[in-house]
Phi, psi and omega in degrees: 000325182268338172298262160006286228267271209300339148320312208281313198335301195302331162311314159298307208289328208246048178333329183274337202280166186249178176301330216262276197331332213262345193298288188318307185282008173237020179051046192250122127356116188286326191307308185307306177324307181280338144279013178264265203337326215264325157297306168330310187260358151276352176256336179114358179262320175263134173235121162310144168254171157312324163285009196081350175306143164252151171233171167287129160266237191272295201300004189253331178276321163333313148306320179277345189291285159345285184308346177235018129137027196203045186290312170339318162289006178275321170303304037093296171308298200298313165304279192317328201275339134292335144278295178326324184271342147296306185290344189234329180087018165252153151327051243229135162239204205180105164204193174212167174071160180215166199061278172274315173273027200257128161235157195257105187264321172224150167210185193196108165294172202276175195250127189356123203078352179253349167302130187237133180237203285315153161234182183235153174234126182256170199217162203212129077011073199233070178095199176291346220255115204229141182228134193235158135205161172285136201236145155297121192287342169270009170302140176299152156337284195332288172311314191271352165290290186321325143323297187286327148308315249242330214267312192280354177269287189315294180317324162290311169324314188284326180358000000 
C-alpha cells in the first residue's frame, strides 16, 4: 500500500516522469513498481503517456476532488477547463482554498503552439473553490472581456 501511495505521490509531483525514474527515486523494486502501476491502471488511478510518463488517472483525481469535500465537481470542472480551453485556447486551471493553502485540482495547458509567456491570470471565485486562465498581457481588449465572460460563466457552473 505505501509503495501504490508514493507511486501515485510521485506521478502527480513529477508529471513527465516514467514508471522506472519515480521506482528509482522512491526505492521501490522496478519489478514491483510496474505491477503496482499496471493494477493502477486497470482501477483507473494511473495513466501512461506514449513516452511512458505516469500520470494520475481519472479516479486518483476524483479522489482528491473527494477529499476536500467536492467530488460532485469533478466532471463539471474537468468540462468547464475544456471549454475555456476550446473557446479562448489559453490555459485554465480549476482547485480550492488561497493563499498558503491554495491546491490546484485539475488544470489543462493551453493547446500546443498556443503557449504565450508572458500572461497574466485571472481568477473567479465561488466559496474556496476557484477557476482560473491564463491570459496573454498583449491580448486585444476584446480577447480579455471574452475571458472575463467565459471564465464568470464557467465559475457559475461550478457553483
Amino acid at each position: 500500500m505505501e509503495a501504490l501511495a508514493r507511486l501515485l505521490l510521485g506521478a502527480a509531483e513529477a508529471p513527465s516522469a516514467t514508471v522506472a525514474e519515480i521506482a528509482a527515486r522512491e526505492g521501490i523494486a522496478r519489478s514491483t513498481a510496474f505491477d503496482i502501476v499496471r493494477r493502477m491502471e486497470e482501477a483507473g488511478l494511473a495513466i501512461r503517456g506514449a513516452g511512458g510518463d505516469l500520470a494520475p488517472g481519472n479516479r486518483a483525481v476524483e479522489l482528491g476532488f473527494a477529499a476536500h469535500g467536492i467530488a460532485h465537481l469533478h466532471g463539471p470542472a474537468e468540462a468547464a477547463l475544456a471549454w475555456l480551453k476550446e473557446t479562448l485556447g489559453m490555459a485554465a486551471a480549476f482547485g480550492i482554498g488561497e493563499g498558503e493553502g491554495r491546491i490546484e485540482l485539475a488544470a489543462i495547458p493551453a493547446p500546443r503552439g498556443r503557449a504565450v509567456r508572458p500572461v497574466t491570470t485571472m481568477t473567479e471565485r465561488s466559496g474556496e473553490v476557484w477557476i482560473e486562465v491564463q491570459v496573454p498581457i498583449d491580448a486585444s481588449e476584446q480577447l480579455v472581456e471574452a475571458a472575463k465572460r467565459n471564465l464568470r460563466r464557467a465559475a457559475a457552473a461550478l457553483a
